[in-house]
Amino acid sequence: MTRTFPRGFLWGASTAAHQIEGNNINNDWWQLEHAAADYGVQFSGDALDSYHRYEEDMSLLAEAGLSAYRFSIEWSRIEPSPGKFSRAELAHYRRMIETARRLGLTPVVTLHHFTHPLWFGVNGGWLAADATAVFTRYVEQACSILDGVEWVCTINEPNIVAVNHGQLRRVAEGKEYQLIGALPDAEIGEALIAAHRAVAPLVRQRTGAKVGWTVANQALVPAPGSEAKHAEVQRLWEDMYLEPARDDDFVGVQSYTSQLVDGDGVVPHPEHPDNTLMGWAYRPDALGIALRHTHDVVGDVPIIVSENGIATADDARRIAYTSEALAGMYDAMQSGIDVRGYLHWSLLDNFEWGRWEPTFGLVAVDRTTFERHPKPSLAWLGRTAQANAI
């Protein structure tokens, strides 16, 4: 049976600046990488040199038949010192936007994808009294290059930002860094919500773009008798970030796996031979769960699947996982959920926030020569996009 998607449905892939550009030496993740003894993270270094090779990367997408590319612009490059903006870096990201459009790709631009300038952190980060004003100042400059961009994400996965920075806050207070079971820091989360609510109407007014943000959907399901705990955890993890999206033009759903919640909280993924290279359960059905829950919270706000994929060295497994995820997405759409696009994570095997080993990409990269090696999954997803059907 052929299942056809609506005309104009976006098919593409996503990346993030720090994971692929290389040598983002002025942001907090670069600083964290130099504290590897404390946090056990690897070094991004040159990454994939996509700062210079972005046209090659976009061409791979376009030539495969895909129609959209989600990428982020790097705040620490654009505003290297407080209130001092780089015209050259703004021009660089404008060239990326123009290159995408020239190649027939719809650019989906993310303004903040996990990283901020070093000086922002030194001044208190998201808990500083002027954090929203400072972020707004950066976003005002970013708006100057967004002409012709139809989709803008303000902040990527604020719930994960609240986890990561909440853990660093714990360490600063002399507490232990939690590797497993950490929840988003609610105070940091509220600060991110305030920042999003401040800049979303600004971007919409100045650019005419559709504006939203993306949420890391956990596809949490309750163990029998644990419905109350499930609701409590789900609110901390997702709902407090989904509710602001009711006022947006779209919301990004980002889904990889599903987890059980029992009376003690989120149950860690049990060891299993089917687990992905991230240690996560193999759950392509998570996307359908995430879409339905997001719709339950945001109502009729349009959705873009802004990330979905699997960390695996077996590309046939990537195709199998994605096929099942797409089927779940289609079924969700048939039930009345307004999904406007599917952006696979990731275009490239990249720096996966502290580790190089988990490979999510449709394209492999030789990190010595930077040669790109498209995988069969790229051609497969391209054929799916061209047919606009599964």
CSV table of C-alpha atoms in Angstrom, one decimal:
chain,number,residue,atom,x,y,z
A,1,MET,CA,0.0,0.0,0.0
A,2,THR,CA,1.3,3.4,-1.0
A,3,ARG,CA,0.8,6.1,1.6
A,4,THR,CA,1.1,9.6,0.2
A,5,PHE,CA,1.9,12.8,2.1
A,6,PRO,CA,0.4,16.3,1.5
A,7,ARG,CA,1.8,18.4,-1.3
A,8,GLY,CA,4.6,20.6,-0.1
A,9,PHE,CA,5.6,18.3,2.7
A,10,LEU,CA,9.2,19.0,3.7
A,11,TRP,CA,11.7,16.2,3.5
A,12,GLY,CA,15.2,16.8,4.7
A,13,ALA,CA,17.9,16.5,7.4
A,14,SER,CA,19.2,18.5,10.4
A,15,THR,CA,22.6,19.5,11.8
A,16,ALA,CA,23.9,21.8,14.5
A,17,ALA,CA,26.7,24.3,14.1
A,18,HIS,CA,29.0,23.1,16.9
A,19,GLN,CA,28.7,19.5,15.9
A,20,ILE,CA,29.9,20.0,12.4
A,21,GLU,CA,31.5,23.4,11.8
A,22,GLY,CA,34.8,23.0,13.8
A,23,ASN,CA,36.8,25.3,16.0
A,24,ASN,CA,33.9,27.1,17.8
A,25,ILE,CA,36.5,28.2,20.3
A,26,ASN,CA,34.4,30.9,22.0
A,27,ASN,CA,31.4,28.9,23.3
A,28,ASP,CA,30.6,27.0,26.4
A,29,TRP,CA,30.9,23.5,24.8
A,30,TRP,CA,34.4,24.2,23.7
A,31,GLN,CA,35.2,25.2,27.3
A,32,LEU,CA,33.6,22.0,28.6
A,33,GLU,CA,35.7,19.9,26.2
A,34,HIS,CA,38.8,21.3,27.8
A,35,ALA,CA,37.5,20.2,31.1
A,36,ALA,CA,37.4,16.6,29.9
A,37,ALA,CA,38.9,15.2,33.1
A,38,ASP,CA,35.9,16.5,35.0
A,39,TYR,CA,33.1,15.6,32.6
A,40,GLY,CA,34.5,12.8,30.4
A,41,VAL,CA,33.8,14.5,27.1
A,42,GLN,CA,35.9,14.2,23.9
A,43,PHE,CA,37.2,17.1,21.8
A,44,SER,CA,35.3,18.5,18.8
A,45,GLY,CA,38.3,20.2,17.2
A,46,ASP,CA,37.9,20.6,13.5
A,47,ALA,CA,34.7,18.7,13.7
A,48,LEU,CA,33.7,18.1,10.0
A,49,ASP,CA,35.0,21.4,8.7
A,50,SER,CA,31.4,22.2,7.6
A,51,TYR,CA,32.1,25.9,8.3
A,52,HIS,CA,33.9,25.8,4.9
A,53,ARG,CA,32.2,22.8,3.3
A,54,TYR,CA,28.5,23.7,3.8
A,55,GLU,CA,27.8,23.9,0.1
A,56,GLU,CA,29.1,20.4,-0.4
A,57,ASP,CA,26.9,19.2,2.4
A,58,MET,CA,23.8,20.9,1.1
A,59,SER,CA,24.5,19.6,-2.4
A,60,LEU,CA,24.4,16.1,-1.1
A,61,LEU,CA,20.9,16.7,0.3
A,62,ALA,CA,19.6,18.4,-2.8
A,63,GLU,CA,21.1,15.9,-5.3
A,64,ALA,CA,19.5,13.1,-3.3
A,65,GLY,CA,16.1,14.7,-3.9
A,66,LEU,CA,15.5,16.1,-0.5
A,67,SER,CA,13.9,19.5,-0.1
A,68,ALA,CA,14.9,21.0,3.3
A,69,TYR,CA,17.9,21.6,5.5
A,70,ARG,CA,17.8,22.5,9.1
A,71,PHE,CA,21.0,24.1,10.4
A,72,SER,CA,21.9,26.4,13.3
A,73,ILE,CA,23.8,29.7,13.4
A,74,GLU,CA,26.5,30.1,16.1
A,75,TRP,CA,25.8,32.8,18.6
A,76,SER,CA,29.4,32.9,19.8
A,77,ARG,CA,30.7,33.6,16.3
A,78,ILE,CA,28.1,36.4,15.7
A,79,GLU,CA,28.5,38.1,19.1
A,80,PRO,CA,32.1,37.2,20.2
A,81,SER,CA,32.1,39.9,22.9
A,82,PRO,CA,29.0,41.4,24.6
A,83,GLY,CA,27.3,43.8,22.3
A,84,LYS,CA,30.0,43.5,19.6
A,85,PHE,CA,28.7,41.8,16.5
A,86,SER,CA,30.7,40.3,13.6
A,87,ARG,CA,29.4,41.5,10.2
A,88,ALA,CA,31.6,38.9,8.6
A,89,GLU,CA,30.0,36.0,10.5
A,90,LEU,CA,26.5,37.3,9.8
A,91,ALA,CA,27.4,37.5,6.1
A,92,HIS,CA,28.7,33.9,6.4
A,93,TYR,CA,25.4,32.6,7.7
A,94,ARG,CA,23.5,34.7,5.1
A,95,ARG,CA,25.6,32.9,2.4
A,96,MET,CA,24.5,29.6,3.9
A,97,ILE,CA,20.8,30.6,3.6
A,98,GLU,CA,21.3,31.8,0.1
A,99,THR,CA,23.1,28.6,-0.9
A,100,ALA,CA,20.3,26.4,0.5
A,101,ARG,CA,17.7,28.4,-1.5
A,102,ARG,CA,19.8,28.3,-4.7
A,103,LEU,CA,20.1,24.5,-4.4
A,104,GLY,CA,16.3,24.3,-4.0
A,105,LEU,CA,16.4,23.5,-0.2
A,106,THR,CA,14.0,25.2,2.2
A,107,PRO,CA,16.3,26.5,5.0
A,108,VAL,CA,15.1,25.8,8.6
A,109,VAL,CA,17.3,28.0,10.8
A,110,THR,CA,17.9,27.5,14.5
A,111,LEU,CA,19.1,30.5,16.4
A,112,HIS,CA,20.4,28.6,19.5
A,113,HIS,CA,21.4,25.0,19.4
A,114,PHE,CA,22.9,24.2,22.8
A,115,THR,CA,25.9,26.6,22.7
A,116,HIS,CA,26.3,30.1,24.0
A,117,PRO,CA,29.3,32.6,24.1
A,118,LEU,CA,31.7,32.1,26.9
A,119,TRP,CA,31.0,35.6,28.2
A,120,PHE,CA,27.3,34.8,28.5
A,121,GLY,CA,28.1,32.0,30.9
A,122,VAL,CA,30.6,34.0,32.9
A,123,ASN,CA,27.9,36.6,33.4
A,124,GLY,CA,25.4,34.1,34.8
A,125,GLY,CA,24.1,32.3,31.8
A,126,TRP,CA,20.3,31.8,31.6
A,127,LEU,CA,19.9,32.7,35.3
A,128,ALA,CA,21.4,36.2,34.9
A,129,ALA,CA,18.9,39.0,35.5
A,130,ASP,CA,19.4,40.3,31.9
A,131,ALA,CA,19.5,36.9,30.1
A,132,THR,CA,16.4,37.5,28.1
A,133,ALA,CA,17.5,41.0,27.1
A,134,VAL,CA,20.9,39.8,26.1
A,135,PHE,CA,19.5,36.9,24.0
A,136,THR,CA,17.0,39.3,22.4
A,137,ARG,CA,19.9,41.6,21.4
A,138,TYR,CA,21.5,38.7,19.6
A,139,VAL,CA,18.3,37.6,17.9
A,140,GLU,CA,17.7,41.2,16.7
A,141,GLN,CA,21.0,40.9,14.8
A,142,ALA,CA,20.2,37.4,13.5
A,143,CYS,CA,16.9,38.8,12.1
A,144,SER,CA,19.0,40.9,9.7
A,145,ILE,CA,20.1,37.9,7.7
A,146,LEU,CA,16.8,35.9,7.7
A,147,ASP,CA,15.1,37.4,4.7
A,148,GLY,CA,13.4,34.6,2.7
A,149,VAL,CA,13.6,32.1,5.6
A,150,GLU,CA,10.2,30.5,6.1
A,151,TRP,CA,10.9,28.5,9.3
A,152,VAL,CA,12.9,29.7,12.4
A,153,CYS,CA,13.5,27.7,15.6
A,154,THR,CA,14.4,30.0,18.5
A,155,ILE,CA,15.9,27.5,20.9
A,156,ASN,CA,16.7,23.8,20.3
A,157,GLU,CA,15.5,21.4,23.0
A,158,PRO,CA,15.2,23.8,25.9
A,159,ASN,CA,14.4,20.9,28.2
A,160,ILE,CA,17.8,19.3,27.4
A,161,VAL,CA,19.5,22.7,27.9
A,162,ALA,CA,17.8,22.8,31.3
A,163,VAL,CA,19.2,19.3,32.1
A,164,ASN,CA,22.8,20.1,31.0
A,165,HIS,CA,23.0,23.5,32.6
A,166,GLY,CA,21.2,22.2,35.7
A,167,GLN,CA,23.9,19.6,36.1
A,168,LEU,CA,26.7,22.2,35.7
A,169,ARG,CA,24.8,24.2,38.4
A,170,ARG,CA,24.9,21.2,40.7
A,171,VAL,CA,28.7,20.8,40.2
A,172,ALA,CA,29.2,24.5,41.0
A,173,GLU,CA,27.3,24.0,44.2
A,174,GLY,CA,29.6,21.1,45.1
A,175,LYS,CA,27.2,18.4,44.3
A,176,GLU,CA,27.8,15.3,42.1
A,177,TYR,CA,27.2,15.4,38.4
A,178,GLN,CA,24.3,13.0,37.6
A,179,LEU,CA,24.9,10.9,34.6
A,180,ILE,CA,21.6,9.0,34.8
A,181,GLY,CA,18.1,10.1,35.8
A,182,ALA,CA,18.7,13.9,35.8
A,183,LEU,CA,15.6,16.0,35.2
A,184,PRO,CA,15.5,19.4,33.6
A,185,ASP,CA,16.2,22.3,36.1
A,186,ALA,CA,12.9,24.0,36.3
A,187,GLU,CA,14.3,27.4,37.1
A,188,ILE,CA,16.6,27.3,34.1
A,189,GLY,CA,13.6,26.0,32.1
A,190,GLU,CA,11.5,29.0,33.1
A,191,ALA,CA,14.3,31.4,32.0
A,192,LEU,CA,14.4,29.7,28.6
A,193,ILE,CA,10.6,30.0,28.3
A,194,ALA,CA,10.8,33.7,29.0
A,195,ALA,CA,13.6,34.1,26.4
A,196,HIS,CA,11.6,32.3,23.8
A,197,ARG,CA,8.4,34.2,24.5
A,198,ALA,CA,10.4,37.5,24.2
A,199,VAL,CA,12.0,36.7,20.8
A,200,ALA,CA,9.4,34.7,19.0
A,201,PRO,CA,7.1,37.7,18.2
A,202,LEU,CA,10.1,39.8,17.4
A,203,VAL,CA,11.4,37.3,14.7
A,204,ARG,CA,7.9,36.9,13.3
A,205,GLN,CA,7.4,40.6,13.0
A,206,ARG,CA,10.8,41.4,11.5
A,207,THR,CA,11.1,38.4,9.1
A,208,GLY,CA,7.6,37.1,8.4
A,209,ALA,CA,8.9,33.6,9.1
A,210,LYS,CA,6.9,30.9,10.9
A,211,VAL,CA,8.5,30.8,14.4
A,212,GLY,CA,8.6,28.1,17.0
A,213,TRP,CA,11.0,26.0,19.1
A,214,THR,CA,11.9,22.3,19.3
A,215,VAL,CA,11.3,20.0,22.2
A,216,ALA,CA,13.1,16.7,23.1
A,217,ASN,CA,10.2,14.4,23.3
A,218,GLN,CA,10.8,11.4,25.6
A,219,ALA,CA,7.7,9.4,24.6
A,220,LEU,CA,7.3,8.4,28.2
A,221,VAL,CA,4.8,5.8,29.1
A,222,PRO,CA,3.5,4.9,32.6
A,223,ALA,CA,4.0,1.6,34.3
A,224,PRO,CA,0.8,0.2,35.6
A,225,GLY,CA,-0.2,2.1,38.7
A,226,SER,CA,2.3,4.9,38.1
A,227,GLU,CA,0.1,7.3,36.2
A,228,ALA,CA,0.5,10.1,38.8
A,229,LYS,CA,4.3,9.9,38.7
A,230,HIS,CA,4.2,9.7,34.9
A,231,ALA,CA,2.2,12.9,34.8
A,232,GLU,CA,4.6,14.7,37.2
A,233,VAL,CA,7.7,13.6,35.2
A,234,GLN,CA,6.1,14.4,31.9
A,235,ARG,CA,5.3,17.9,33.0
A,236,LEU,CA,9.0,18.5,34.1
A,237,TRP,CA,10.4,16.9,31.0
A,238,GLU,CA,8.1,18.1,28.2
A,239,ASP,CA,4.8,19.8,29.0
A,240,MET,CA,6.1,23.0,30.5
A,241,TYR,CA,8.0,23.4,27.2
A,242,LEU,CA,5.2,22.4,24.9
A,243,GLU,CA,2.6,24.7,26.5
A,244,PRO,CA,4.4,27.9,25.3
A,245,ALA,CA,4.2,26.5,21.8
A,246,ARG,CA,0.5,27.0,21.8
A,247,ASP,CA,1.2,30.6,20.9
A,248,ASP,CA,3.7,29.7,18.1
A,249,ASP,CA,3.4,29.0,14.4
A,250,PHE,CA,4.8,25.5,14.8
A,251,VAL,CA,6.5,23.2,17.2
A,252,GLY,CA,9.4,20.9,16.5
A,253,VAL,CA,9.1,17.3,17.7
A,254,GLN,CA,12.4,15.5,18.3
A,255,SER,CA,12.1,11.8,19.0
A,256,TYR,CA,14.5,8.9,19.2
A,257,THR,CA,13.3,6.4,21.8
A,258,SER,CA,10.7,5.7,24.5
A,259,GLN,CA,11.0,5.0,28.2
A,260,LEU,CA,8.9,3.7,31.0
A,261,VAL,CA,8.1,5.7,34.1
A,262,ASP,CA,7.4,3.8,37.4
A,263,GLY,CA,6.9,5.0,40.9
A,264,ASP,CA,10.5,6.1,41.2
A,265,GLY,CA,10.7,8.0,37.9
A,266,VAL,CA,12.1,7.3,34.5
A,267,VAL,CA,13.3,3.7,34.2
A,268,PRO,CA,16.8,3.5,32.7
A,269,HIS,CA,17.1,1.6,29.4
A,270,PRO,CA,17.9,-2.0,30.3
A,271,GLU,CA,20.9,-3.5,28.5
A,272,HIS,CA,19.8,-5.2,25.4
A,273,PRO,CA,21.5,-6.3,22.1
A,274,ASP,CA,19.1,-4.2,20.1
A,275,ASN,CA,20.0,-1.0,21.9
A,276,THR,CA,21.5,1.8,19.8
A,277,LEU,CA,25.0,3.2,20.0
A,278,MET,CA,23.6,5.7,22.5
A,279,GLY,CA,22.5,2.9,24.8
A,280,TRP,CA,18.9,3.7,24.0
A,281,ALA,CA,16.1,1.1,23.4
A,282,TYR,CA,15.3,0.5,19.7
A,283,ARG,CA,11.9,2.2,19.6
A,284,PRO,CA,10.9,3.6,16.1
A,285,ASP,CA,7.4,3.7,17.5
A,286,ALA,CA,8.5,6.5,19.8
A,287,LEU,CA,7.8,9.1,17.0
A,288,GLY,CA,4.1,8.3,16.8
A,289,ILE,CA,3.9,8.4,20.6
A,290,ALA,CA,5.7,11.8,20.7
A,291,LEU,CA,3.5,13.3,18.0
A,292,ARG,CA,0.3,12.3,19.7
A,293,HIS,CA,1.3,13.6,23.1
A,294,THR,CA,2.6,16.9,21.5
A,295,HIS,CA,-0.8,17.3,19.8
A,296,ASP,CA,-2.6,16.6,23.0
A,297,VAL,CA,-0.7,19.5,24.6
A,298,VAL,CA,-0.5,22.1,21.8
A,299,GLY,CA,-3.7,21.4,20.0
A,300,ASP,CA,-3.8,22.3,16.3
A,301,VAL,CA,-0.4,24.0,16.2
A,302,PRO,CA,1.4,22.6,13.2
A,303,ILE,CA,4.3,20.2,13.9
A,304,ILE,CA,7.6,19.6,12.1
A,305,VAL,CA,9.5,16.5,13.0
A,306,SER,CA,12.8,18.4,13.4
A,307,GLU,CA,14.9,15.4,14.5
A,308,ASN,CA,14.4,11.7,14.4
A,309,GLY,CA,17.0,9.0,13.8
A,310,ILE,CA,19.1,6.2,15.2
A,311,ALA,CA,22.8,5.9,16.2
A,312,THR,CA,24.0,2.8,14.5
A,313,ALA,CA,26.9,1.5,12.4
A,314,ASP,CA,24.4,-0.6,10.4
A,315,ASP,CA,22.9,1.5,7.7
A,316,ALA,CA,20.3,-1.1,6.8
A,317,ARG,CA,19.1,-0.8,10.4
A,318,ARG,CA,18.9,3.0,10.0
A,319,ILE,CA,16.6,2.5,7.0
A,320,ALA,CA,14.5,-0.1,8.9
A,321,TYR,CA,14.2,2.2,11.9
A,322,THR,CA,13.3,5.2,9.8
A,323,SER,CA,10.8,3.3,7.7
A,324,GLU,CA,8.9,2.3,10.8
A,325,ALA,CA,9.1,5.8,12.3
A,326,LEU,CA,7.7,7.3,9.1
A,327,ALA,CA,4.8,4.8,9.1
A,328,GLY,CA,4.0,5.9,12.7
A,329,MET,CA,4.2,9.5,11.6
A,330,TYR,CA,1.8,8.8,8.7
A,331,ASP,CA,-0.7,7.1,11.0
A,332,ALA,CA,-0.5,10.1,13.4
A,333,MET,CA,-1.3,12.4,10.5
A,334,GLN,CA,-4.2,10.2,9.4
A,335,SER,CA,-5.6,10.7,12.8
A,336,GLY,CA,-5.7,14.5,12.3
A,337,ILE,CA,-2.3,15.7,13.5
A,338,ASP,CA,-0.9,18.4,11.3
A,339,VAL,CA,2.7,17.5,10.5
A,340,ARG,CA,4.4,19.7,7.9
A,341,GLY,CA,7.7,18.0,7.5
A,342,TYR,CA,10.3,15.3,8.4
A,343,LEU,CA,13.9,16.3,9.1
A,344,HIS,CA,16.2,13.3,9.8
A,345,TRP,CA,18.9,13.5,12.4
A,346,SER,CA,21.5,13.8,11.1
A,347,LEU,CA,22.8,14.6,7.7
A,348,LEU,CA,26.3,13.8,8.8
A,349,ASP,CA,28.0,11.5,11.3
A,350,ASN,CA,29.0,14.2,13.7
A,351,PHE,CA,30.3,15.2,17.1
A,352,GLU,CA,27.5,13.9,19.3
A,353,TRP,CA,27.9,16.3,22.2
A,354,GLY,CA,31.0,14.8,23.8
A,355,ARG,CA,31.4,11.6,21.8
A,356,TRP,CA,32.3,10.7,18.2
A,357,GLU,CA,31.3,7.1,18.3
A,358,PRO,CA,27.4,7.4,18.0
A,359,THR,CA,26.8,7.7,14.2
A,360,PHE,CA,23.5,9.1,13.3
A,361,GLY,CA,24.3,10.3,9.8
A,362,LEU,CA,23.0,9.7,6.3
A,363,VAL,CA,26.6,10.6,5.3
A,364,ALA,CA,29.8,9.3,6.8
A,365,VAL,CA,32.8,11.7,7.0
A,366,ASP,CA,36.5,10.9,7.0
A,367,ARG,CA,37.7,13.2,9.9
A,368,THR,CA,41.3,13.3,8.5
A,369,THR,CA,40.5,14.3,4.9
A,370,PHE,CA,36.9,15.5,5.5
A,371,GLU,CA,35.8,13.5,2.5
A,372,ARG,CA,32.0,12.8,2.5
A,373,HIS,CA,30.7,9.3,1.9
A,374,PRO,CA,26.9,9.1,1.3
A,375,LYS,CA,25.3,6.0,2.8
A,376,PRO,CA,22.5,4.1,1.1
A,377,SER,CA,20.1,5.6,3.6
A,378,LEU,CA,20.6,9.1,2.0
A,379,ALA,CA,19.5,7.8,-1.4
A,380,TRP,CA,16.6,5.8,0.1
A,381,LEU,CA,15.3,8.9,2.0
A,382,GLY,CA,15.8,11.0,-1.2
A,383,ARG,CA,13.6,8.5,-3.2
A,384,THR,CA,11.0,8.7,-0.4
A,385,ALA,CA,11.1,12.5,-0.7
A,386,GLN,CA,10.8,12.5,-4.5
A,387,ALA,CA,7.8,10.1,-4.3
A,388,ASN,CA,6.4,12.0,-1.3
A,389,ALA,CA,5.1,8.7,-0.2
A,390,ILE,CA,6.0,5.5,1.7
